[in-house]
XYZ file of C-alpha atoms in Angstrom:
328
model
C 72.693 100.304 86.798
C 76.042 101.890 87.520
C 78.751 99.377 88.486
C 82.006 99.686 90.414
C 85.280 99.729 88.426
C 88.880 98.758 89.709
C 89.115 102.776 89.871
C 86.690 103.194 92.820
C 89.260 101.538 94.826
C 92.157 103.723 92.950
C 92.306 105.945 96.243
C 91.804 108.687 93.525
C 88.246 110.760 92.050
C 86.242 107.716 92.162
C 87.339 106.346 95.293
C 86.303 109.733 96.650
C 82.686 109.643 95.262
C 82.128 106.176 96.260
C 82.799 106.350 100.051
C 80.955 109.706 100.036
C 77.889 107.163 98.274
C 78.826 104.818 101.434
C 78.721 107.362 104.558
C 75.646 109.266 103.237
C 74.038 105.710 104.186
C 74.645 106.679 107.864
C 74.204 108.821 109.760
C 77.133 110.976 110.126
C 79.651 111.885 113.023
C 81.901 114.340 113.836
C 84.533 111.984 114.842
C 84.317 111.035 110.750
C 86.985 113.957 109.815
C 88.450 112.378 106.455
C 91.859 112.033 107.416
C 93.449 108.924 107.069
C 92.483 107.364 111.587
C 89.846 108.586 113.482
C 90.446 110.861 116.935
C 88.278 108.709 120.051
C 87.581 109.930 123.109
C 89.510 109.372 125.897
C 92.579 110.597 123.353
C 92.493 107.259 121.603
C 92.260 106.805 117.674
C 91.031 104.148 115.624
C 91.536 102.576 111.187
C 90.969 99.601 108.969
C 93.017 98.958 105.580
C 92.308 95.994 103.371
C 95.313 94.273 101.735
C 94.897 92.570 98.051
C 98.623 92.460 96.959
C 99.411 91.085 93.760
C 102.134 89.217 94.073
C 101.910 88.283 97.547
C 106.126 89.022 98.279
C 108.262 91.957 96.128
C 111.507 93.428 96.577
C 111.132 95.238 100.157
C 108.462 92.749 101.846
C 104.818 91.313 101.718
C 101.403 91.301 102.066
C 102.164 90.447 106.273
C 104.618 93.649 106.438
C 102.337 95.927 104.012
C 99.452 94.699 105.936
C 100.831 96.101 109.834
C 103.293 98.863 108.486
C 99.808 100.467 106.462
C 97.628 100.816 109.196
C 100.252 101.695 111.683
C 100.647 104.202 109.425
C 97.735 105.822 109.125
C 97.705 106.710 112.640
C 101.278 107.661 112.566
C 100.513 110.103 110.712
C 97.624 111.749 113.338
C 101.114 111.683 115.781
C 98.994 108.582 117.649
C 101.449 105.719 118.231
C 99.912 102.220 117.022
C 98.884 100.156 120.345
C 97.092 97.376 119.764
C 95.636 95.304 116.394
C 93.216 92.880 115.160
C 94.149 90.598 111.752
C 91.146 89.892 109.314
C 93.009 86.370 107.255
C 90.511 85.490 103.905
C 92.375 82.737 102.530
C 91.582 80.279 99.369
C 91.162 76.696 99.121
C 94.360 75.010 98.483
C 96.252 77.741 99.604
C 99.591 76.860 100.866
C 100.132 76.829 105.265
C 103.719 77.124 105.040
C 103.311 80.266 102.665
C 100.843 81.635 104.407
C 103.200 81.278 107.911
C 105.805 83.175 106.555
C 103.769 86.846 106.048
C 102.343 86.153 109.609
C 105.848 85.989 110.790
C 106.261 89.125 108.555
C 103.632 91.186 109.719
C 104.312 89.300 113.200
C 108.259 91.049 113.154
C 107.149 94.401 111.910
C 104.569 94.467 115.521
C 107.204 93.625 117.700
C 109.695 96.572 116.485
C 106.324 98.885 117.182
C 105.082 97.312 120.554
C 102.089 96.480 118.606
C 99.675 93.995 120.174
C 97.738 91.422 118.379
C 94.708 91.224 119.961
C 91.520 89.522 118.512
C 91.077 88.389 114.768
C 89.237 86.507 111.949
C 90.348 83.732 109.793
C 88.027 82.545 106.366
C 88.919 80.008 103.855
C 86.562 80.661 101.145
C 86.401 77.725 97.898
C 89.400 77.122 95.610
C 88.564 80.192 92.245
C 86.948 82.790 94.683
C 89.581 84.622 96.117
C 93.135 84.989 94.631
C 95.279 83.028 96.733
C 94.947 85.579 100.130
C 93.583 88.995 101.094
C 94.243 90.450 105.119
C 92.698 93.716 106.485
C 94.262 94.637 109.932
C 92.358 97.183 112.243
C 94.784 99.293 114.578
C 94.234 101.776 117.351
C 96.723 103.609 119.010
C 97.197 106.516 121.484
C 97.739 110.096 120.458
C 100.781 111.925 121.578
C 99.337 114.978 121.234
C 97.554 117.819 122.464
C 96.089 119.414 119.575
C 94.972 116.876 116.465
C 97.244 116.742 113.199
C 94.854 117.120 109.639
C 95.046 119.622 106.547
C 92.849 122.388 108.294
C 95.632 123.465 110.396
C 97.527 124.887 107.078
C 98.444 128.080 106.856
C 99.806 130.220 103.602
C 103.146 130.244 103.446
C 103.532 126.597 105.597
C 106.571 124.361 103.874
C 106.019 120.912 102.379
C 108.131 118.354 102.852
C 108.493 114.503 101.850
C 110.449 112.082 104.283
C 111.783 109.864 100.916
C 111.686 110.116 96.899
C 108.025 109.071 95.804
C 106.525 106.385 94.030
C 109.062 102.787 95.462
C 106.192 100.820 96.018
C 104.073 101.289 92.964
C 106.560 101.287 90.927
C 108.546 97.815 92.558
C 104.939 96.606 91.954
C 104.307 97.786 88.191
C 107.749 96.412 87.525
C 107.225 92.874 88.986
C 104.031 93.027 86.756
C 105.123 93.418 83.361
C 108.670 91.203 84.143
C 110.543 94.652 84.075
C 113.909 93.752 85.934
C 115.260 97.630 87.197
C 118.224 97.440 89.228
C 118.185 98.904 92.621
C 114.285 99.231 92.640
C 112.849 98.148 95.887
C 109.675 98.917 97.708
C 109.656 101.759 100.480
C 107.159 99.587 102.764
C 108.107 100.508 106.274
C 106.475 101.188 109.468
C 106.564 105.224 110.262
C 106.208 105.132 113.354
C 110.080 105.322 115.003
C 110.531 108.518 111.968
C 107.623 110.613 112.788
C 107.440 110.473 116.484
C 110.955 112.467 116.641
C 108.691 115.445 114.755
C 106.071 116.163 117.344
C 107.667 117.925 119.237
C 107.668 120.566 116.800
C 105.142 122.994 117.478
C 104.587 124.663 114.060
C 103.440 120.621 112.589
C 99.841 121.125 110.831
C 99.573 117.578 109.359
C 101.216 114.135 108.100
C 99.421 111.935 105.727
C 101.495 108.456 104.090
C 101.260 108.703 100.435
C 99.622 105.984 99.685
C 97.213 105.313 96.674
C 97.025 108.292 94.137
C 100.446 109.126 95.484
C 102.608 112.146 96.580
C 99.178 114.331 94.038
C 96.659 112.804 95.661
C 97.414 113.968 98.894
C 98.015 117.476 97.570
C 94.945 117.952 96.558
C 93.111 116.192 99.649
C 95.195 119.236 101.543
C 94.630 122.158 99.372
C 90.495 120.835 98.714
C 89.914 120.558 102.317
C 92.188 123.577 103.433
C 90.612 125.763 101.034
C 94.108 126.991 100.358
C 97.355 126.076 97.245
C 100.226 124.068 97.384
C 102.657 124.829 95.092
C 106.000 122.814 94.798
C 108.798 122.486 92.993
C 109.984 119.792 90.787
C 113.702 119.939 91.058
C 113.640 119.744 94.997
C 111.327 116.437 95.150
C 114.402 113.247 95.772
C 113.299 111.293 92.698
C 114.721 107.890 92.113
C 115.853 106.937 89.199
C 115.032 103.527 88.851
C 110.966 104.219 89.990
C 111.240 106.844 86.683
C 112.689 104.854 84.558
C 109.746 102.859 85.682
C 107.471 105.096 84.839
C 109.189 106.660 81.615
C 108.186 102.786 80.521
C 104.961 102.396 80.969
C 103.314 105.876 80.349
C 102.966 106.321 85.139
C 102.782 110.091 86.243
C 105.633 110.059 89.050
C 103.349 111.610 90.959
C 100.542 108.731 91.039
C 102.682 107.030 92.039
C 102.471 105.025 95.527
C 104.486 104.591 98.636
C 104.070 102.181 101.491
C 106.658 104.415 103.457
C 106.677 107.767 102.137
C 104.888 110.500 104.135
C 104.036 114.347 103.382
C 104.974 116.670 106.443
C 103.078 120.131 106.309
C 105.153 122.840 108.996
C 105.147 126.130 109.338
C 107.623 128.413 107.568
C 109.772 128.979 110.746
C 109.834 125.028 111.567
C 111.008 122.995 108.528
C 114.440 123.407 108.423
C 114.542 121.877 111.860
C 111.232 119.231 110.906
C 114.026 117.971 108.146
C 117.001 117.558 110.240
C 115.077 115.714 112.844
C 113.497 113.588 109.843
C 117.142 112.800 108.357
C 118.196 111.531 111.846
C 116.605 108.269 111.063
C 117.102 105.975 108.099
C 113.968 106.131 106.998
C 113.948 110.151 106.878
C 117.832 110.634 105.162
C 115.932 111.707 101.849
C 113.881 114.497 103.240
C 113.412 117.301 101.795
C 111.555 120.485 101.440
C 109.911 120.069 98.191
C 106.696 123.184 97.970
C 104.870 125.991 100.448
C 101.406 126.890 100.606
C 99.676 129.360 99.409
C 97.253 131.599 99.602
C 96.994 131.747 95.702
C 94.411 129.178 93.058
C 92.864 128.084 96.346
C 91.794 124.382 95.853
C 94.570 123.573 93.882
C 97.897 122.559 93.160
C 100.468 123.255 90.615
C 104.536 121.896 90.265
C 107.005 124.258 89.048
C 108.986 122.171 86.047
C 112.681 121.553 85.609
C 112.065 123.933 82.198
C 110.813 127.107 84.402
C 106.833 126.226 83.397
C 104.043 125.648 85.901
C 101.686 123.119 85.667
C 98.717 121.582 87.393
C 98.672 118.507 89.112
C 95.708 116.676 89.393
C 94.160 113.259 90.938
C 94.440 110.394 89.369
C 90.553 109.350 87.415
C 90.384 105.623 87.272
C 92.954 102.891 88.321
C 97.320 103.144 86.805
C 97.710 99.303 88.486
C 95.564 97.714 90.716
C 96.324 95.258 93.476
C 99.330 97.723 94.879
C 97.866 97.291 98.412
């Protein structure tokens, strides 16, 4: 019997296969549209995610901050204001209570900054050796703030692709910690995106947004391209790379486009409103590096290409298997 591999949780093609197997056991719902959160009747939206990051604390955040940012970001990229949260805690016997409270305070601080209320939850303590310290899960509910739903199916040929900050900072930070690399200036981009993305919701030509978590920018663009049946072309020289993150990728042999961010979003918007959108993003400190990186095209539908610094073009694909497990 085939068994799960770490790659099935990586956010790439194996994850998509696993999700299809799981959802195939349930009756299909029109509300399950394959986006980061489900838009519910009455103008509400819901999402859930689990957090198993190792190490639990890292430059730029910890598992508590990550757990709130990750789930609220899944709402934010669909134009949904986060309002309520349920928190699940699975801790291992012997885990220090003081350390657990530090992570809870980190989570609470993000909730306070967003006005999100913790309304229910669950705690489990499992025997020593049956969990690696601490796992968290968060389910968030919010209110839709746009009349039209944001999603990849809205994309049109000629639309502009924008990224809000350098890609891959979270993945590179975790990788550096795991492999004992000391890289000056490298820190996770872990952040709640609602205050940034709220600013561009009034843009009429806004098509879709997605936070570039597991599988990185490459996976987001590939999924958009496949769902919309359109091509996407990006330019390597336009991406606001972070040199510290690139150095980690160079040393470890990782593809930077596959590295995860936890405060980085890709945005697709009508061409005529692209510069306005970039300007709005740059007004917030989380979007000061926001840049146009490419466009949507009718050519090569379902595929993503990147124009390289040397003038060539290569295919961008989703990662197969796991580059680095337990980054989130």
